[in-house]
Amino acid sequence: MTITSDDSTKELPLKSIPGGYGFSLLGPIKDRLEYFYFQGQDEFFTKRMCKFQSTIFRANMPPGPFISPNSKVIVLLDAVSFPVLFDTSKVEKRNLLDGTYMPSTSLTGGYRVCAYLDPSEPNHGKLKSFFLSVLASKKNNFIPLFRNCLSELFTNVEDQIFDKKEAKFNSLSDDMSFQFVFELLSDQKPSDLKLTSDGPALFDKWLLFQLSPLMTLGLPKFLSLLEDLLLHTFMLPPFLAKSSYKRLYEAFNSSAASVLDEAERCGIQRDEACHNLIFLAGFNAYGGMKVLFPSLIKWVGQAGEVLHRQLADEIRTVVKDEGGVTLASLEKMSLTKSVVYEALRIEPPVPFQYGKAKEDLVVRNHDAKFEIKKGEMIFGYQPFATKDPMVFENPEEFVGHRFVGDGEKLLKYVYWSNGFETENPTANNKQCPAKDLVVLVSRLMLVELFLRYDTYRVEFGKVGLGSSVTIKSLTKATTVQ
Ligand code: HEM
């Protein structure tokens, strides 16, 4: 393992932050076109990191004009400087969930929902505590409910392979995630039967109106400028998403009555709680799973048959010895746990984090210190921080066993939840309150997969903000469970 140099006692030179922003309007537009079309996301950062010989530099982050009032950021690309973004005593997180712009609150009933609040705002603590207690109260449902949803998912995958020789995993996974999240929060199946089939599309449309400035549709090159004009130059008009959102509101308002009653007991107005619940279900949970599950299936699929055999052996042995799939049995699956962490490390589902300096700060990377002024926007590109070659050996490689045994020490460098994997979400920080649930459902996905199948093959590409995955074949389990 490479030795990290994050020893804060080490004396480092103070350097000024390299890079710049170019002319107003032109600089941000040039950076945006390079980011989306001429260089691409990763190359945009790699090129500048090499040019400035620094993991910390200045650049504009998309979307820029005319959506972001100010697109100037200080980019952080290493494992040492990145965590300054978790320290809410040093950075303000107000209205920064999507970066340098904030979607209209008319998409969330006129409310600034929890994820847009800074912990210094009293409403953040109130809402986050409520979410943490809702999740705690549903804890016993997680495993049985998610396994039911997975069972339906794999039946659908098999049916599609039977009919069409391949299964489009993303849409089947989205249907499953919607079902899981809705049932978890409402304690019932979507009451309006049409919502079961329409639900994912309703959320997708509503998400598009919030996230279009960060997306590309992967159109042919000659359409790039048109796409840039449509998605990245002006916000899509929110009123076009109104009818979809109304249906979601009505469904959650009637089906999640017990959660909303509890919100009122916690001093949160029912209407505000319902809009927050939709955001939690649709943006945080469904939106997160929309990226997470295809990514997990892609990386494990690509890793090949040897890893598949090892996972199947571990999972089947533990389930047999422990008499079932329980929290305790999952805890004993060290390879399965490691594989999930490795997928979250190599491709964190939420790759961007932002924070505005609350005061003048000094931030360090492996080889220097840099001054950041109060009010400057700090931006961390997480896939580089969690592939920092000073921390992770062969960082670009998917190493299933990376976090087994002694490798567990590296978990503190896994940042997917907007916090250290070794720490926990609280009402005072901005770490994902569903951190443990997300890890749990990812493990369950692998458990269910390798209880049923020995191996599988995938093809993949890019879509929206994540990977598109097609399952080409599934080989049924040959050993008895
Ligand atoms: C499935 C994959 C998920 C991923 C990858 C994910 C990731 C994240 C990340 C990175 C943040 C911090 C955003 C920021 O401020 O920069 C966050 C916040 C949040 N997440 Fe998750 N999340 C997931 C699922 C969920 C689920 C299932 C729930 C709830 C059921 C949830 C609820 C929230 C909430 C409420 C916040 C805002 C926390 C705050 O404001 O303090 N997330 N999530």
XYZ file of C-alpha atoms and ligand atoms in Angstrom, residues 93 97 114-115 117 124 128 131 135 280 284-285 288-289 292 349-350 352-353 416-418 429-434 437-438, ligand 1:
73
model
C -23.746 24.167 2.369
C -26.683 20.564 -3.522
C -33.507 19.594 3.722
C -30.719 18.827 1.255
C -30.207 23.681 4.002
C -32.029 21.404 8.796
C -32.746 15.589 9.331
C -35.568 11.494 8.567
C -35.354 5.357 8.841
C -36.103 12.375 -0.087
C -32.117 11.435 -2.708
C -33.258 7.788 -2.682
C -29.257 7.830 -5.891
C -30.292 4.249 -6.654
C -25.827 3.245 -7.825
C -22.777 7.783 -7.416
C -22.806 11.473 -6.424
C -19.687 16.396 -6.932
C -19.566 18.188 -3.599
C -19.529 8.478 -1.289
C -21.974 9.523 1.488
C -20.557 13.049 1.753
C -23.634 17.318 9.451
C -24.525 16.886 5.784
C -23.754 13.188 5.510
C -26.406 11.026 3.829
C -28.828 9.858 6.559
C -29.324 6.604 4.616
C -29.244 1.577 4.253
C -27.448 2.236 0.968
C -28.972 5.171 -3.060
C -27.947 5.878 -3.103
C -27.722 7.168 -2.353
C -26.635 7.927 -2.517
C -25.491 7.649 -3.461
C -26.753 9.065 -1.632
C -25.793 10.049 -1.497
C -25.953 11.204 -0.775
C -25.011 12.286 -0.734
C -23.677 12.319 -1.450
C -25.536 13.266 0.027
C -24.917 14.626 0.330
C -25.310 15.628 -0.716
C -24.550 16.926 -0.531
O -24.940 17.708 0.355
O -23.583 17.141 -1.264
C -26.811 12.801 0.482
C -27.644 13.528 1.264
C -28.873 13.091 1.624
N -29.411 11.843 1.399
Fe -28.571 10.330 0.405
N -27.909 8.968 -0.939
C -28.541 7.821 -1.341
C -29.730 7.337 -0.857
C -30.502 7.981 0.051
C -31.703 7.439 0.610
C -32.211 6.000 0.377
C -32.214 8.408 1.418
C -33.410 8.358 2.293
C -34.289 7.378 2.348
C -31.321 9.552 1.360
C -31.531 10.767 1.995
C -30.651 11.826 1.945
C -30.926 13.137 2.552
C -32.199 13.553 3.269
C -29.798 13.923 2.345
C -29.565 15.368 2.820
C -28.799 15.324 4.129
C -28.601 16.659 4.761
O -29.105 17.654 4.246
O -27.961 16.717 5.827
N -30.283 9.246 0.543
N -27.040 11.525 -0.006
